XYZ file of C-alpha atoms in Angstrom:
342
model
C -27.721 -12.341 4.568
C -24.696 -10.568 3.048
C -22.792 -12.487 0.414
C -19.744 -14.323 1.785
C -16.672 -13.571 -0.275
C -14.488 -16.524 -1.248
C -10.986 -16.545 0.197
C -8.510 -18.129 -2.218
C -5.700 -20.206 -0.714
C -2.667 -22.119 -1.977
C -4.880 -24.993 -3.110
C -6.715 -22.702 -5.560
C -3.582 -21.520 -7.383
C -1.409 -23.056 -10.088
C 1.935 -21.311 -9.606
C 3.449 -23.037 -12.664
C 1.425 -20.674 -14.884
C 3.863 -17.940 -13.857
C 6.853 -19.943 -12.667
C 7.455 -21.497 -16.077
C 8.602 -18.277 -17.795
C 10.728 -15.251 -16.854
C 9.096 -12.530 -14.746
C 10.239 -8.906 -14.952
C 9.967 -6.719 -11.876
C 10.153 -3.064 -12.872
C 11.372 -1.038 -9.906
C 13.194 -2.195 -6.787
C 11.600 -0.205 -4.014
C 9.564 -1.541 -1.110
C 7.133 -3.705 -3.091
C 9.535 -4.368 -5.964
C 12.190 -5.960 -3.785
C 9.662 -7.993 -1.799
C 7.960 -9.359 -4.922
C 11.261 -10.103 -6.651
C 12.796 -11.931 -3.690
C 9.646 -13.907 -2.936
C 9.287 -14.918 -6.593
C 12.948 -15.934 -6.704
C 12.595 -18.049 -3.570
C 9.449 -19.608 -5.075
C 11.472 -20.884 -8.028
C 10.835 -18.156 -10.603
C 13.384 -16.717 -13.010
C 13.297 -13.063 -12.015
C 14.698 -10.118 -13.977
C 14.779 -6.707 -12.332
C 14.249 -3.861 -14.793
C 15.866 -0.568 -13.768
C 16.799 2.673 -15.483
C 20.456 3.388 -16.181
C 22.184 4.668 -13.074
C 19.530 3.398 -10.681
C 20.669 3.559 -7.068
C 18.999 0.210 -6.325
C 20.779 -1.820 -9.019
C 23.634 -2.786 -6.693
C 21.165 -3.904 -4.042
C 19.294 -6.107 -6.530
C 22.517 -7.703 -7.736
C 23.630 -8.252 -4.134
C 20.328 -10.054 -3.595
C 21.304 -12.474 -6.360
C 19.015 -11.101 -9.045
C 19.639 -10.349 -12.710
C 19.388 -6.643 -13.526
C 18.664 -5.265 -16.994
C 17.489 -1.986 -18.508
C 13.698 -1.770 -18.366
C 13.180 -2.339 -22.098
C 15.376 -5.455 -22.128
C 13.686 -6.861 -19.026
C 10.232 -6.353 -20.553
C 11.308 -8.014 -23.796
C 12.761 -11.035 -21.997
C 9.740 -11.701 -19.761
C 6.248 -13.012 -20.345
C 4.871 -11.235 -17.272
C 5.930 -7.687 -16.423
C 5.149 -6.338 -12.952
C 5.218 -2.534 -13.000
C 6.002 -1.646 -9.386
C 7.386 1.893 -9.647
C 5.454 4.877 -8.177
C 2.092 5.519 -9.876
C 3.049 8.803 -11.509
C 6.025 7.200 -13.273
C 3.966 4.464 -14.939
C 2.827 6.377 -17.998
C 6.283 7.342 -19.271
C 7.913 4.002 -18.420
C 5.128 1.981 -19.989
C 4.918 4.010 -23.197
C 8.641 4.193 -23.908
C 10.133 1.040 -22.386
C 7.476 -1.611 -21.804
C 4.697 -1.396 -24.417
C 7.044 -1.682 -27.442
C 8.555 -4.845 -25.966
C 5.410 -6.778 -25.074
C 4.299 -9.653 -27.262
C 0.864 -11.147 -27.842
C -0.076 -13.193 -24.788
C 2.223 -11.403 -22.343
C 0.850 -9.938 -19.118
C 1.282 -6.566 -17.426
C 0.718 -6.572 -13.664
C 0.329 -3.683 -11.215
C 0.018 -3.615 -7.429
C -2.422 -0.687 -7.459
C -4.984 -0.007 -10.174
C -4.690 3.787 -10.400
C -2.907 4.164 -13.733
C -4.888 1.415 -15.432
C -8.293 2.545 -14.147
C -7.641 6.153 -15.164
C -6.155 5.028 -18.500
C -2.706 6.500 -17.979
C -1.431 3.231 -19.399
C -3.410 1.378 -22.063
C -1.971 -2.044 -22.951
C -2.749 -3.486 -26.387
C -5.681 -5.836 -26.872
C -3.505 -8.951 -26.907
C -2.047 -8.367 -23.431
C -3.411 -9.653 -20.118
C -3.837 -6.822 -17.629
C -3.898 -7.993 -14.014
C -3.527 -6.704 -10.475
C -2.067 -8.270 -7.340
C -2.124 -5.945 -4.335
C -0.646 -7.161 -1.040
C -2.390 -5.530 1.915
C 0.812 -4.476 3.608
C 4.142 -2.745 2.915
C 6.916 -4.553 1.071
C 8.995 -5.153 4.179
C 6.090 -7.036 5.758
C 5.410 -8.981 2.528
C 9.001 -10.190 2.574
C 9.206 -10.940 6.311
C 5.957 -12.891 6.377
C 7.004 -14.941 3.349
C 10.359 -15.767 4.964
C 8.646 -17.190 8.017
C 6.343 -19.348 5.889
C 3.296 -17.150 6.250
C 2.155 -14.338 3.978
C 0.300 -11.055 3.661
C -3.280 -11.149 2.312
C -3.629 -10.027 -1.296
C -6.295 -8.637 -3.574
C -6.264 -9.764 -7.195
C -8.188 -8.579 -10.240
C -8.372 -8.764 -14.028
C -8.865 -5.754 -16.286
C -8.204 -7.442 -19.624
C -8.178 -11.176 -20.330
C -6.487 -11.683 -23.695
C -5.294 -15.242 -23.135
C -8.181 -16.769 -21.223
C -5.743 -17.335 -18.342
C -5.438 -13.819 -16.918
C -7.322 -14.615 -13.720
C -5.319 -17.792 -13.136
C -2.071 -15.925 -13.798
C -2.978 -13.290 -11.214
C -3.812 -15.953 -8.650
C -0.592 -17.809 -9.467
C 1.471 -14.659 -8.968
C -0.318 -13.979 -5.674
C 0.575 -17.481 -4.499
C 4.246 -17.085 -5.446
C 4.656 -13.968 -3.271
C 2.823 -15.560 -0.329
C -0.602 -13.999 -0.806
C -2.627 -17.199 -0.990
C -0.944 -18.545 2.140
C -2.594 -15.696 4.005
C -5.674 -15.602 1.770
C -6.403 -13.771 -1.487
C -9.643 -11.944 -2.293
C -10.931 -11.265 -5.807
C -11.877 -7.699 -6.654
C -11.945 -5.352 -9.645
C -9.543 -2.604 -10.673
C -12.193 -0.023 -9.833
C -12.992 -1.423 -6.400
C -9.329 -1.831 -5.430
C -8.378 1.648 -6.598
C -11.330 3.538 -5.158
C -11.329 1.784 -1.786
C -7.550 2.106 -1.480
C -7.635 5.843 -2.219
C -10.545 6.363 0.155
C -8.864 4.411 2.961
C -5.669 6.427 2.593
C -7.429 9.772 2.489
C -10.279 9.417 4.959
C -8.881 6.991 7.534
C -5.332 5.660 7.324
C -3.299 8.736 6.386
C -5.398 11.883 6.048
C -7.990 11.002 8.654
C -5.561 9.578 11.209
C -2.975 12.354 11.037
C -5.595 15.113 11.156
C -7.283 13.449 14.142
C -3.961 13.108 15.974
C -2.940 16.708 15.218
C -6.340 18.051 16.247
C -6.247 16.139 19.524
C -2.718 17.376 20.247
C -3.691 20.992 19.446
C -6.805 20.790 21.633
C -4.795 19.714 24.680
C -1.870 22.096 24.119
C -4.182 25.058 23.491
C -5.949 24.218 26.747
C -2.649 24.574 28.607
C -1.444 20.997 28.870
C 2.203 20.132 28.272
C 2.950 19.140 24.640
C 4.889 16.066 25.807
C 1.853 14.772 27.697
C -0.402 15.571 24.726
C 1.977 13.662 22.425
C 1.806 10.533 24.573
C -1.982 10.655 24.813
C -2.799 11.482 21.185
C -0.031 9.805 19.165
C 2.199 7.455 21.151
C -0.619 5.384 22.640
C -2.434 5.196 19.309
C -0.185 2.277 18.314
C -1.343 0.291 21.328
C -4.975 0.697 20.313
C -4.336 0.049 16.604
C -2.469 -3.158 17.464
C -5.473 -4.379 19.460
C -7.844 -3.492 16.625
C -5.551 -5.196 14.094
C -5.365 -8.372 16.161
C -9.009 -8.711 17.194
C -11.205 -5.831 16.111
C -13.391 -3.781 18.444
C -13.920 -6.829 20.667
C -10.239 -7.245 21.548
C -9.800 -3.530 22.115
C -12.727 -3.535 24.541
C -11.241 -6.562 26.295
C -7.905 -4.886 26.969
C -8.816 -1.289 27.799
C -10.496 -0.112 30.976
C -14.246 0.221 31.453
C -13.689 3.969 31.792
C -12.033 3.985 28.356
C -14.869 1.932 26.864
C -17.506 4.265 28.310
C -15.628 7.278 26.953
C -15.373 5.537 23.564
C -19.111 4.895 23.437
C -20.293 8.335 24.547
C -17.640 10.591 23.010
C -16.562 8.816 19.828
C -19.844 9.747 18.072
C -19.379 13.380 19.181
C -16.106 13.568 17.219
C -17.002 11.336 14.274
C -20.562 12.430 13.575
C -22.969 12.939 10.684
C -20.979 15.931 9.447
C -17.792 13.847 9.399
C -19.578 11.112 7.476
C -20.836 13.670 4.969
C -17.257 14.893 4.437
C -16.142 11.279 3.976
C -18.836 10.850 1.351
C -17.505 13.961 -0.401
C -14.024 12.435 -0.421
C -15.406 9.215 -1.894
C -17.383 11.108 -4.541
C -14.241 12.942 -5.662
C -12.521 9.582 -6.035
C -15.430 7.927 -7.836
C -15.994 10.714 -10.374
C -12.280 11.094 -11.125
C -11.813 14.533 -9.552
C -9.034 13.369 -7.234
C -7.199 11.556 -10.023
C -7.385 14.551 -12.359
C -6.155 16.893 -9.638
C -3.276 14.637 -8.616
C -2.175 14.025 -12.206
C -2.307 17.764 -12.933
C -0.362 18.559 -9.744
C 2.314 16.041 -10.677
C 2.580 17.384 -14.223
C 2.908 20.933 -12.872
C 5.943 19.982 -10.789
C 4.224 19.256 -7.442
C 4.765 22.766 -6.028
C 1.502 22.764 -4.057
C 2.149 19.176 -2.967
C 5.570 20.154 -1.613
C 4.114 23.190 0.191
C 1.351 21.140 1.831
C 3.767 18.412 2.880
C 6.182 20.964 4.364
C 3.318 22.504 6.336
C 2.267 19.076 7.583
C 5.777 18.228 8.748
C 6.204 21.573 10.515
C 3.348 20.879 12.944
C 4.545 21.231 16.574
C 3.771 17.571 17.267
C 6.700 16.650 15.002
C 9.306 18.463 17.111
C 7.820 17.106 20.337
C 7.695 13.586 18.964
C 11.248 13.654 17.653
C 12.547 14.663 21.080
C 10.546 12.023 22.945
C 11.276 9.217 20.468
C 14.974 9.947 20.941
C 14.556 8.735 24.535
C 12.915 5.460 23.510
C 15.775 2.977 23.156
C 13.549 0.271 21.674
C 12.629 2.505 18.760
C 16.293 3.145 17.940
C 16.898 -0.607 17.980
C 13.893 -1.265 15.704
C 15.049 1.435 13.271
C 18.552 -0.058 13.105
C 17.115 -3.532 12.463
C 14.890 -2.168 9.678
C 17.845 -0.416 8.011
C 19.947 -3.564 8.162
C 17.117 -5.659 6.717
C 16.686 -3.193 3.867
């Protein structure tokens, strides 16, 4: 029998381990704002650390939060959550955070990339922990506000105080993670599985599958608008079913014809060759090849990155989709609501 992983809930956490001292949130993007607001509403003293001239400082102050330069925020707090983009961590940590940490403080990240690949290396006396909500910041905030939460992963890389694990679990509880259920992992497992999921399934795999399906239909003479509906638009309907109830719910709500096509044709598209390519992707992640390449690309100014992204966004499905989405009134309403919430 496979081992059953323990799901940690509110009863397993002691939020006072974090709530008793100031918490610094470095960065006020999607995750930064969600963490800061949830911590504030959970009774924490929250300081938002931002660079001079940050465009999000006014938003943080409007949300009722104290804003300081990064170095001052790190010095004032006992737990520092570094929630800026991965490639900014090294410079921010070295110049603004590390010099202002004291023995027994904690540094927290929401993704283990820069810690696992040693782009930041906290001193021996610092707890190094991870709390990774399994959803975007907007969802983390919305679920907290309605008394629910988004599941979290938590991990410890360095336990200097003997309380690192409990601090991570406490932080997870304060942002709503233990209400939904928190799972314990390691920095390596979180980082490698997250990178693999993004590359092979969620982002790289999904967009390539959609584009390939669209191209196949259009090249066979079908109208691009019809191909868009079949290969992209309806994907949300299927993903929602999978999200809510797995394969079983999807099979319950699609036709028998769709199920038969799934069973006989799915393995023709995702086959042993596909699985071998997925294993190659995972190997590149596990042996550090992906990390080295991405770090080098970033340090070189991201020219190739920008070229690849431009090519991706110039695919014909983008123009077709933009035109069709403009006719979908409910999408315009959802976008307006999202902007107002932000």
